[in-house]
Short mmCIF file of C-alpha atoms in Angstrom, two decimals:
data_model
loop_
_atom_site.label_atom_id
_atom_site.label_comp_id
_atom_site.label_asym_id
_atom_site.label_seq_id
_atom_site.Cartn_x
_atom_site.Cartn_y
_atom_site.Cartn_z
CA MET U 1 151.70 59.65 -45.15
CA THR U 2 149.27 61.46 -47.43
CA ILE U 3 150.61 63.28 -50.48
CA LEU U 4 148.69 66.14 -52.06
CA VAL U 5 149.33 66.53 -55.80
CA THR U 6 148.29 69.94 -57.10
CA GLY U 7 147.68 70.43 -60.82
CA SER U 8 146.41 66.86 -61.19
CA ARG U 9 144.76 67.72 -64.49
CA GLY U 10 148.15 68.32 -66.12
CA GLY U 11 150.37 65.66 -67.65
CA VAL U 12 152.94 65.69 -64.84
CA GLY U 13 150.41 65.70 -62.01
CA ARG U 14 148.26 63.01 -63.60
CA SER U 15 151.27 60.76 -64.13
CA LEU U 16 152.54 61.38 -60.60
CA VAL U 17 149.19 60.46 -59.04
CA ALA U 18 149.25 57.11 -60.86
CA LEU U 19 152.87 56.44 -59.86
CA LEU U 20 152.26 57.20 -56.19
CA ARG U 21 149.16 55.03 -56.08
CA SER U 22 151.00 52.17 -57.80
CA ARG U 23 153.43 52.28 -54.86
CA GLY U 24 150.52 51.85 -52.46
CA LEU U 25 150.85 55.40 -51.12
CA ASP U 26 147.95 57.54 -50.00
CA VAL U 27 147.55 60.30 -52.55
CA ARG U 28 145.03 63.11 -52.86
CA ALA U 29 144.55 64.63 -56.32
CA ALA U 30 143.98 68.38 -56.32
CA SER U 31 142.73 70.72 -59.00
CA SER U 32 140.90 74.03 -59.21
CA ASP U 33 138.14 72.02 -60.90
CA PRO U 34 138.42 68.40 -59.71
CA GLY U 35 135.14 67.24 -61.21
CA GLY U 36 136.66 66.33 -64.56
CA LEU U 37 139.74 64.52 -63.30
CA HIS U 38 140.39 60.99 -64.57
CA LEU U 39 141.84 59.21 -61.54
CA PRO U 40 142.41 55.68 -60.25
CA ALA U 41 139.21 54.51 -58.56
CA ASP U 42 140.62 54.76 -55.03
CA VAL U 43 142.20 58.22 -55.33
CA PRO U 44 140.14 61.04 -53.78
CA ALA U 45 139.90 64.40 -55.52
CA VAL U 46 139.84 67.74 -53.74
CA THR U 47 139.47 71.36 -54.78
CA CYS U 48 142.70 73.32 -54.44
CA ASP U 49 142.79 76.54 -56.41
CA LEU U 50 146.21 78.08 -55.87
CA THR U 51 144.71 81.50 -56.61
CA ASP U 52 142.08 81.06 -53.86
CA PRO U 53 143.40 80.65 -50.29
CA GLY U 54 139.92 79.67 -49.14
CA THR U 55 140.44 76.27 -50.75
CA PHE U 56 143.72 75.55 -48.93
CA PRO U 57 142.60 74.28 -45.49
CA ALA U 58 140.43 71.40 -46.70
CA ALA U 59 142.97 70.36 -49.33
CA LEU U 60 145.83 70.34 -46.80
CA LYS U 61 144.05 68.56 -43.96
CA ASP U 62 146.12 65.55 -42.77
CA VAL U 63 148.60 66.00 -45.64
CA THR U 64 152.27 65.24 -44.98
CA SER U 65 153.82 66.11 -48.37
CA VAL U 66 152.81 68.31 -51.31
CA PHE U 67 153.70 68.35 -54.99
CA LEU U 68 153.20 72.01 -55.86
CA TYR U 69 152.85 73.95 -59.09
CA ALA U 70 154.50 77.38 -59.07
CA GLU U 71 151.59 79.80 -58.71
CA PRO U 72 152.93 82.91 -56.96
CA SER U 73 149.78 84.88 -56.19
CA HIS U 74 149.12 83.35 -52.74
CA ILE U 75 152.24 81.31 -52.08
CA VAL U 76 152.87 82.85 -48.64
CA PRO U 77 149.43 81.91 -47.22
CA PHE U 78 149.75 78.49 -48.85
CA ALA U 79 153.07 77.88 -47.12
CA GLU U 80 151.67 79.20 -43.83
CA GLN U 81 148.59 76.99 -43.99
CA ALA U 82 150.68 73.99 -45.05
CA ALA U 83 152.92 74.47 -42.01
CA ALA U 84 149.89 74.82 -39.75
CA ALA U 85 148.45 71.59 -41.20
CA GLY U 86 151.64 69.68 -40.40
CA VAL U 87 153.05 69.36 -43.91
CA GLY U 88 156.69 68.37 -43.65
CA HIS U 89 157.84 68.45 -47.27
CA ILE U 90 156.95 70.41 -50.41
CA VAL U 91 158.25 69.45 -53.84
CA LEU U 92 157.98 72.44 -56.17
CA LEU U 93 157.74 72.18 -59.94
CA SER U 94 159.87 75.20 -60.77
CA THR U 95 161.94 75.98 -63.88
CA SER U 96 165.63 76.09 -64.76
CA ALA U 97 165.03 79.69 -65.89
CA VAL U 98 165.47 80.74 -62.24
CA LEU U 99 169.19 80.01 -62.65
CA ASN U 100 169.49 82.94 -65.07
CA PRO U 101 171.40 85.76 -63.30
CA ALA U 102 168.65 88.15 -64.45
CA ALA U 103 165.83 85.82 -63.41
CA ALA U 104 164.16 88.46 -61.24
CA ASP U 105 163.66 90.62 -64.34
CA ASP U 106 162.72 87.73 -66.63
CA LEU U 107 159.00 87.41 -67.31
CA ILE U 108 159.22 83.63 -67.59
CA ALA U 109 161.41 83.06 -64.52
CA ARG U 110 160.32 85.59 -61.93
CA SER U 111 157.02 83.99 -60.92
CA HIS U 112 158.83 80.71 -60.19
CA LEU U 113 161.59 82.58 -58.37
CA LYS U 114 158.99 84.25 -56.15
CA VAL U 115 157.60 80.84 -55.17
CA GLU U 116 161.06 79.41 -54.52
CA ARG U 117 161.95 82.32 -52.26
CA ALA U 118 158.71 82.04 -50.31
CA LEU U 119 159.25 78.33 -49.72
CA ALA U 120 162.88 78.87 -48.76
CA ALA U 121 161.66 81.26 -46.06
CA SER U 122 159.14 78.71 -44.78
CA PRO U 123 159.92 76.22 -42.01
CA ILE U 124 158.82 73.39 -44.33
CA GLU U 125 161.59 71.45 -46.04
CA SER U 126 161.32 72.14 -49.75
CA THR U 127 162.75 70.42 -52.81
CA PHE U 128 162.96 72.26 -56.12
CA LEU U 129 162.58 70.45 -59.46
CA ARG U 130 163.81 72.76 -62.20
CA PRO U 131 162.99 71.37 -65.65
CA GLY U 132 164.04 73.20 -68.76
CA SER U 133 161.76 73.00 -71.76
CA PHE U 134 158.78 70.66 -71.53
CA ALA U 135 158.50 68.34 -74.52
CA SER U 136 154.76 68.96 -74.30
CA ASN U 137 155.35 72.55 -75.43
CA ALA U 138 155.29 71.01 -78.91
CA LEU U 139 151.54 70.54 -78.53
CA GLN U 140 151.23 74.22 -79.44
CA TRP U 141 151.93 73.11 -83.02
CA SER U 142 149.21 70.47 -83.10
CA TRP U 143 146.49 72.60 -84.68
CA ALA U 144 148.81 73.97 -87.38
CA ILE U 145 150.07 70.47 -88.21
CA ARG U 146 146.56 69.01 -88.35
CA SER U 147 145.05 71.86 -90.34
CA ALA U 148 147.86 72.97 -92.63
CA GLY U 149 150.67 70.43 -92.39
CA ALA U 150 153.05 73.30 -91.65
CA VAL U 151 154.43 75.26 -88.70
CA ASN U 152 155.50 78.92 -88.84
CA LEU U 153 158.51 79.72 -86.67
CA PRO U 154 160.78 82.77 -86.35
CA TYR U 155 163.75 80.73 -85.12
CA PRO U 156 163.30 77.15 -86.35
CA ASP U 157 166.90 76.28 -85.47
CA SER U 158 166.61 77.42 -81.87
CA HIS U 159 167.69 74.68 -79.44
CA THR U 160 165.82 73.43 -76.39
CA ASP U 161 166.31 70.57 -73.92
CA PRO U 162 162.82 69.00 -74.09
CA ILE U 163 161.94 66.71 -71.22
CA HIS U 164 159.16 64.11 -71.29
CA GLU U 165 156.47 64.72 -68.67
CA ALA U 166 156.85 61.09 -67.55
CA ASP U 167 160.46 61.80 -66.53
CA ILE U 168 159.40 64.82 -64.48
CA ALA U 169 156.76 62.70 -62.74
CA GLU U 170 159.28 59.94 -61.99
CA ALA U 171 161.76 62.49 -60.65
CA ALA U 172 159.02 63.87 -58.41
CA LEU U 173 158.21 60.35 -57.22
CA ALA U 174 161.85 59.84 -56.29
CA VAL U 175 162.22 63.00 -54.23
CA LEU U 176 158.83 62.50 -52.55
CA THR U 177 159.63 58.96 -51.43
CA ASP U 178 163.39 58.99 -50.71
CA PRO U 179 164.27 61.16 -47.69
CA ARG U 180 167.90 61.27 -48.83
CA LEU U 181 166.84 63.41 -51.80
CA SER U 182 164.73 65.91 -49.84
CA GLY U 183 165.80 69.52 -49.80
CA GLY U 184 167.76 69.39 -53.06
CA LYS U 185 167.62 71.61 -56.12
CA TYR U 186 167.53 69.52 -59.27
CA THR U 187 167.94 70.78 -62.83
CA LEU U 188 166.07 68.41 -65.16
CA THR U 189 166.48 68.18 -68.93
CA GLY U 190 165.87 65.78 -71.72
CA PRO U 191 168.84 63.72 -72.92
CA GLU U 192 169.78 65.98 -75.84
CA SER U 193 169.63 69.49 -77.24
CA VAL U 194 167.09 69.49 -80.06
CA THR U 195 166.07 72.28 -82.45
CA PHE U 196 162.46 73.10 -83.21
CA ARG U 197 163.05 71.93 -86.76
CA GLU U 198 164.31 68.57 -85.48
CA GLN U 199 161.36 68.24 -83.11
CA ILE U 200 158.93 68.79 -85.98
CA GLY U 201 160.83 66.17 -87.96
CA HIS U 202 160.33 63.67 -85.13
CA ILE U 203 156.60 64.49 -85.07
CA ALA U 204 156.39 64.00 -88.83
CA ARG U 205 158.03 60.58 -88.60
CA ALA U 206 155.86 59.55 -85.65
CA THR U 207 152.68 60.51 -87.48
CA GLY U 208 153.75 59.34 -90.93
CA GLN U 209 152.91 62.68 -92.50
CA SER U 210 154.84 65.50 -94.09
CA VAL U 211 155.18 68.67 -92.03
CA ALA U 212 156.73 71.82 -93.50
CA VAL U 213 158.64 74.39 -91.45
CA ASN U 214 158.15 77.98 -92.60
CA GLU U 215 160.60 80.56 -91.29
CA VAL U 216 158.75 83.81 -90.55
CA SER U 217 159.63 87.15 -88.97
CA ARG U 218 159.23 87.90 -85.28
CA ASP U 219 156.42 90.34 -86.03
CA ALA U 220 154.59 87.85 -88.22
CA TRP U 221 154.76 85.19 -85.52
CA LYS U 222 153.56 87.64 -82.86
CA ALA U 223 150.63 88.64 -85.05
CA GLU U 224 149.73 84.98 -85.65
CA MET U 225 149.83 84.23 -81.91
CA ALA U 226 148.29 87.49 -80.66
CA ASP U 227 145.04 85.82 -79.56
CA TYR U 228 146.93 83.22 -77.51
CA VAL U 229 150.18 84.76 -76.24
CA PRO U 230 150.33 88.21 -74.57
CA ALA U 231 152.74 90.55 -76.30
CA ASP U 232 155.17 90.85 -73.38
CA PHE U 233 155.32 87.08 -72.93
CA ALA U 234 155.77 86.64 -76.69
CA ASP U 235 158.73 89.03 -76.63
CA ALA U 236 160.30 87.09 -73.76
CA LEU U 237 159.91 83.84 -75.68
CA LEU U 238 161.31 85.33 -78.85
CA ASP U 239 164.35 86.70 -77.05
CA TRP U 240 164.97 83.33 -75.42
CA TRP U 241 164.67 81.50 -78.76
CA ARG U 242 167.00 84.00 -80.42
CA SER U 243 169.61 83.38 -77.69
CA THR U 244 169.72 79.65 -78.54
CA ASP U 245 169.31 79.98 -82.33
CA GLY U 246 171.91 77.59 -83.72
CA SER U 247 173.43 77.13 -80.26
CA PRO U 248 172.96 73.80 -78.43
CA VAL U 249 171.89 74.10 -74.81
CA GLU U 250 173.50 72.24 -71.91
CA THR U 251 171.78 69.08 -70.70
CA THR U 252 172.06 67.20 -67.40
CA ARG U 253 171.99 63.58 -66.23
CA THR U 254 169.78 64.43 -63.27
CA VAL U 255 166.81 62.40 -64.49
CA GLU U 256 169.01 59.31 -64.60
CA ASP U 257 170.51 60.12 -61.18
CA LEU U 258 167.04 60.36 -59.62
CA THR U 259 165.17 57.62 -61.49
CA GLY U 260 167.86 55.10 -62.40
CA HIS U 261 167.22 55.30 -66.16
CA PRO U 262 168.25 57.77 -68.89
CA ALA U 263 165.82 60.53 -69.76
CA ARG U 264 163.41 59.76 -72.60
CA GLY U 265 164.27 61.42 -75.92
CA PHE U 266 161.96 63.68 -77.89
CA ALA U 267 161.47 61.02 -80.57
CA LEU U 268 159.81 58.80 -77.96
CA TRP U 269 157.67 61.69 -76.77
CA ALA U 270 156.53 62.25 -80.37
CA GLU U 271 155.59 58.58 -80.68
CA ASP U 272 153.69 58.71 -77.38
CA HIS U 273 151.74 61.77 -78.55
CA ALA U 274 151.34 61.07 -82.26
CA GLY U 275 147.57 61.03 -81.90
CA ASP U 276 147.61 64.68 -80.78
CA PHE U 277 148.93 65.71 -84.20
CA THR U 278 146.64 63.72 -86.48
CA SER U 279 143.16 64.71 -87.53
#
Protein backbone atom coordinates (compact mmCIF):
# COMPACT_ATOMS: atom_id res chain seq x y z
CA MET A 1 0.00 0.00 0.00
CA THR A 2 1.10 3.56 -0.72
CA ILE A 3 -0.27 6.38 1.43
CA LEU A 4 -0.40 9.94 0.12
CA VAL A 5 -0.15 12.58 2.87
CA THR A 6 -1.35 15.99 1.71
CA GLY A 7 -0.29 19.10 3.62
CA SER A 8 3.06 17.54 4.52
CA ARG A 9 4.50 20.94 5.35
CA GLY A 10 2.13 21.31 8.31
CA GLY A 11 2.72 19.94 11.79
CA VAL A 12 0.17 17.13 11.51
CA GLY A 13 1.22 16.03 8.03
CA ARG A 14 4.93 16.16 8.84
CA SER A 15 4.43 14.09 11.98
CA LEU A 16 2.22 11.59 10.17
CA VAL A 17 4.79 11.05 7.40
CA ALA A 18 7.43 10.20 10.01
CA LEU A 19 5.08 7.85 11.87
CA LEU A 20 4.06 5.97 8.73
CA ARG A 21 7.65 5.58 7.60
CA SER A 22 8.68 4.35 11.06
CA ARG A 23 6.16 1.54 10.56
CA GLY A 24 7.87 0.59 7.31
CA LEU A 25 4.94 1.77 5.18
CA ASP A 26 5.28 3.33 1.76
CA VAL A 27 4.39 6.99 2.10
CA ARG A 28 4.39 9.82 -0.40
CA ALA A 29 4.60 13.37 1.00
CA ALA A 30 2.52 15.92 -0.87
CA SER A 31 2.53 19.70 -0.80
CA SER A 32 1.68 22.55 -3.14
CA ASP A 33 5.40 23.39 -2.92
CA PRO A 34 7.29 20.19 -2.08
CA GLY A 35 10.75 21.62 -2.65
CA GLY A 36 11.15 22.87 0.91
CA LEU A 37 9.85 19.80 2.71
CA HIS A 38 12.05 18.24 5.40
CA LEU A 39 11.44 14.51 5.00
CA PRO A 40 13.04 11.19 5.92
CA ALA A 41 15.63 10.36 3.26
CA ASP A 42 13.57 7.57 1.68
CA VAL A 43 10.25 9.42 1.46
CA PRO A 44 9.43 10.82 -2.00
CA ALA A 45 7.82 14.24 -2.34
CA VAL A 46 5.20 15.13 -4.92
CA THR A 47 3.33 18.26 -5.92
CA CYS A 48 -0.33 18.16 -4.93
CA ASP A 49 -2.02 21.54 -4.85
CA LEU A 50 -5.59 20.97 -3.71
CA THR A 51 -6.61 24.15 -5.53
CA ASP A 52 -5.17 22.85 -8.84
CA PRO A 53 -6.75 19.65 -10.23
CA GLY A 54 -3.94 19.41 -12.77
CA THR A 55 -1.64 18.21 -10.00
CA PHE A 56 -3.94 15.38 -8.88
CA PRO A 57 -3.19 12.55 -11.36
CA ALA A 58 0.56 12.31 -10.75
CA ALA A 59 0.13 12.64 -6.97
CA LEU A 60 -2.51 9.89 -6.88
CA LYS A 61 -0.81 7.38 -9.17
CA ASP A 62 -0.59 3.95 -7.46
CA VAL A 63 -1.89 5.40 -4.17
CA THR A 64 -4.15 3.21 -2.02
CA SER A 65 -4.94 5.60 0.87
CA VAL A 66 -4.93 9.38 1.31
CA PHE A 67 -4.65 11.68 4.31
CA LEU A 68 -6.50 14.76 3.10
CA TYR A 69 -6.71 18.36 4.26
CA ALA A 70 -10.15 19.94 3.88
CA GLU A 71 -9.78 22.21 0.85
CA PRO A 72 -13.25 22.50 -0.74
CA SER A 73 -12.53 24.27 -4.02
CA HIS A 74 -11.94 21.12 -6.12
CA ILE A 75 -12.95 18.31 -3.79
CA VAL A 76 -15.29 16.67 -6.32
CA PRO A 77 -12.61 16.25 -9.03
CA PHE A 78 -10.15 15.12 -6.36
CA ALA A 79 -12.53 12.40 -5.20
CA GLU A 80 -13.26 11.42 -8.81
CA GLN A 81 -9.59 11.18 -9.73
CA ALA A 82 -8.80 9.32 -6.50
CA ALA A 83 -11.47 6.74 -7.33
CA ALA A 84 -10.15 6.42 -10.87
CA ALA A 85 -6.62 5.88 -9.50
CA GLY A 86 -7.82 3.03 -7.27
CA VAL A 87 -7.69 4.80 -3.92
CA GLY A 88 -9.67 2.76 -1.41
CA HIS A 89 -9.60 4.95 1.69
CA ILE A 90 -9.47 8.68 2.44
CA VAL A 91 -8.87 10.03 5.93
CA LEU A 92 -10.07 13.62 6.12
CA LEU A 93 -8.76 16.17 8.59
CA SER A 94 -12.05 17.94 9.26
CA THR A 95 -13.23 19.89 12.31
CA SER A 96 -15.67 19.33 15.15
CA ALA A 97 -17.35 22.59 14.08
CA VAL A 98 -19.29 20.56 11.49
CA LEU A 99 -21.31 19.12 14.38
CA ASN A 100 -22.85 22.56 15.00
CA PRO A 101 -26.51 22.45 13.87
CA ALA A 102 -25.87 25.69 11.95
CA ALA A 103 -22.61 24.45 10.44
CA ALA A 104 -23.73 25.17 6.87
CA ASP A 105 -24.02 28.87 7.77
CA ASP A 106 -20.85 28.96 9.88
CA LEU A 107 -17.85 30.50 8.15
CA ILE A 108 -15.43 28.23 10.01
CA ALA A 109 -17.38 24.99 9.54
CA ARG A 110 -18.95 25.15 6.11
CA SER A 111 -15.82 24.55 4.02
CA HIS A 112 -15.11 21.36 5.99
CA LEU A 113 -18.76 20.33 5.74
CA LYS A 114 -18.61 20.71 1.95
CA VAL A 115 -15.62 18.36 1.81
CA GLU A 116 -17.28 15.82 4.12
CA ARG A 117 -20.41 15.78 1.98
CA ALA A 118 -18.44 15.35 -1.24
CA LEU A 119 -16.51 12.41 0.21
CA ALA A 120 -19.67 10.85 1.61
CA ALA A 121 -21.09 10.88 -1.92
CA SER A 122 -17.95 9.24 -3.31
CA PRO A 123 -17.56 5.46 -3.67
CA ILE A 124 -14.32 5.67 -1.67
CA GLU A 125 -14.55 4.71 1.99
CA SER A 126 -13.87 7.82 4.03
CA THR A 127 -12.95 8.39 7.66
CA PHE A 128 -13.47 11.79 9.26
CA LEU A 129 -11.15 13.10 11.99
CA ARG A 130 -12.84 16.06 13.66
CA PRO A 131 -10.46 17.86 16.02
CA GLY A 132 -11.62 20.84 18.01
CA SER A 133 -9.11 23.58 18.67
CA PHE A 134 -5.52 22.95 17.61
CA ALA A 135 -3.02 23.67 20.38
CA SER A 136 -0.85 25.17 17.65
CA ASN A 137 -3.36 28.03 17.32
CA ALA A 138 -1.41 29.51 20.23
CA LEU A 139 1.45 30.21 17.82
CA GLN A 140 -0.54 33.28 16.75
CA TRP A 141 0.62 34.85 20.03
CA SER A 142 4.30 34.16 19.46
CA TRP A 143 5.22 37.53 17.96
CA ALA A 144 3.36 39.48 20.66
CA ILE A 145 5.01 37.43 23.41
CA ARG A 146 8.48 37.79 21.91
CA SER A 147 8.17 41.49 21.15
CA ALA A 148 6.04 42.84 23.99
CA GLY A 149 5.68 40.11 26.60
CA ALA A 150 1.92 40.60 26.43
CA VAL A 151 -1.11 39.32 24.52
CA ASN A 152 -4.25 41.35 23.80
CA LEU A 153 -7.45 39.33 23.90
CA PRO A 154 -11.15 40.25 23.86
CA TYR A 155 -12.21 37.09 25.73
CA PRO A 156 -9.21 35.85 27.71
CA ASP A 157 -11.39 33.47 29.72
CA SER A 158 -12.86 31.77 26.67
CA HIS A 159 -12.43 27.99 26.83
CA THR A 160 -11.08 25.70 24.13
CA ASP A 161 -10.16 22.01 23.94
CA PRO A 162 -6.61 22.32 22.52
CA ILE A 163 -5.21 19.17 20.97
CA HIS A 164 -1.51 18.52 20.34
CA GLU A 165 -0.69 17.99 16.65
CA ALA A 166 1.16 14.79 17.61
CA ASP A 167 -2.11 13.31 18.90
CA ILE A 168 -3.90 14.14 15.64
CA ALA A 169 -1.08 12.48 13.68
CA GLU A 170 -1.21 9.37 15.88
CA ALA A 171 -4.99 9.19 15.50
CA ALA A 172 -4.55 9.43 11.73
CA LEU A 173 -1.95 6.66 11.86
CA ALA A 174 -4.42 4.44 13.71
CA VAL A 175 -7.30 4.88 11.28
CA LEU A 176 -5.01 4.54 8.25
CA THR A 177 -3.52 1.26 9.43
CA ASP A 178 -6.37 -0.50 11.28
CA PRO A 179 -9.20 -1.54 8.93
CA ARG A 180 -11.53 -1.91 11.91
CA LEU A 181 -11.44 1.88 12.37
CA SER A 182 -12.11 2.80 8.73
CA GLY A 183 -15.28 4.69 7.91
CA GLY A 184 -15.73 6.21 11.37
CA LYS A 185 -16.32 9.80 12.43
CA TYR A 186 -14.06 10.71 15.33
CA THR A 187 -14.28 13.85 17.45
CA LEU A 188 -10.80 14.61 18.80
CA THR A 189 -9.97 16.96 21.68
CA GLY A 190 -7.23 17.60 24.14
CA PRO A 191 -7.66 16.13 27.62
CA GLU A 192 -9.07 19.27 29.25
CA SER A 193 -10.92 22.51 28.67
CA VAL A 194 -8.41 25.35 28.97
CA THR A 195 -8.93 29.12 28.80
CA PHE A 196 -6.74 31.39 26.72
CA ARG A 197 -5.47 32.93 29.94
CA GLU A 198 -4.46 29.49 31.24
CA GLN A 199 -2.77 28.64 27.94
CA ILE A 200 -0.69 31.80 28.13
CA GLY A 201 0.22 30.89 31.70
CA HIS A 202 1.50 27.51 30.50
CA ILE A 203 3.56 29.25 27.81
CA ALA A 204 5.01 31.64 30.39
CA ARG A 205 6.05 28.76 32.64
CA ALA A 206 7.51 26.79 29.72
CA THR A 207 9.59 29.75 28.58
CA GLY A 208 10.48 31.05 32.03
CA GLN A 209 9.27 34.54 31.21
CA SER A 210 6.45 36.78 32.33
CA VAL A 211 3.58 37.23 29.88
CA ALA A 212 0.78 39.71 30.56
CA VAL A 213 -2.79 39.25 29.34
CA ASN A 214 -4.53 42.49 28.35
CA GLU A 215 -8.30 42.37 27.95
CA VAL A 216 -9.34 44.53 24.99
CA SER A 217 -12.58 45.23 23.14
CA ARG A 218 -13.73 43.26 20.11
CA ASP A 219 -13.18 46.29 17.88
CA ALA A 220 -9.68 46.86 19.21
CA TRP A 221 -8.74 43.24 18.58
CA LYS A 222 -10.19 43.34 15.06
CA ALA A 223 -8.22 46.49 14.30
CA GLU A 224 -5.01 44.91 15.61
CA MET A 225 -5.55 41.80 13.49
CA ALA A 226 -6.94 43.50 10.37
CA ASP A 227 -3.83 42.78 8.28
CA TYR A 228 -3.96 39.07 9.14
CA VAL A 229 -7.59 38.05 9.69
CA PRO A 230 -10.41 39.00 7.27
CA ALA A 231 -13.21 40.87 8.99
CA ASP A 232 -15.88 38.20 8.42
CA PHE A 233 -13.60 35.46 9.74
CA ALA A 234 -12.66 37.66 12.72
CA ASP A 235 -16.35 38.11 13.55
CA ALA A 236 -16.90 34.35 13.40
CA LEU A 237 -13.98 33.78 15.76
CA LEU A 238 -15.14 36.45 18.15
CA ASP A 239 -18.65 35.03 18.28
CA TRP A 240 -17.27 31.56 18.94
CA TRP A 241 -14.99 32.84 21.73
CA ARG A 242 -17.87 34.77 23.28
CA SER A 243 -19.99 31.60 23.34
CA THR A 244 -17.39 29.80 25.49
CA ASP A 245 -16.34 32.79 27.63
CA GLY A 246 -16.23 31.37 31.15
CA SER A 247 -17.89 28.15 29.97
CA PRO A 248 -15.82 24.94 29.80
CA VAL A 249 -16.19 22.96 26.59
CA GLU A 250 -16.83 19.22 26.40
CA THR A 251 -13.84 16.96 25.80
CA THR A 252 -13.64 13.38 24.53
CA ARG A 253 -11.49 10.31 25.17
CA THR A 254 -11.26 9.52 21.46
CA VAL A 255 -7.51 10.10 21.25
CA GLU A 256 -6.98 7.48 23.94
CA ASP A 257 -9.45 5.10 22.27
CA LEU A 258 -7.56 5.34 18.96
CA THR A 259 -3.96 5.55 20.15
CA GLY A 260 -3.95 3.69 23.46
CA HIS A 261 -2.67 6.66 25.50
CA PRO A 262 -4.33 9.76 26.96
CA ALA A 263 -4.23 12.94 24.92
CA ARG A 264 -1.29 15.25 25.62
CA GLY A 265 -2.14 18.32 27.71
CA PHE A 266 -1.51 21.91 26.67
CA ALA A 267 1.28 22.26 29.24
CA LEU A 268 3.25 19.61 27.35
CA TRP A 269 2.54 21.33 24.05
CA ALA A 270 3.89 24.58 25.53
CA GLU A 271 7.07 22.80 26.63
CA ASP A 272 7.47 21.22 23.18
CA HIS A 273 7.12 24.64 21.51
CA ALA A 274 8.82 26.92 24.03
CA GLY A 275 11.41 27.92 21.45
CA ASP A 276 8.68 29.43 19.26
CA PHE A 277 7.94 32.02 21.94
CA THR A 278 11.45 33.13 22.85
CA SER A 279 13.52 35.67 20.99
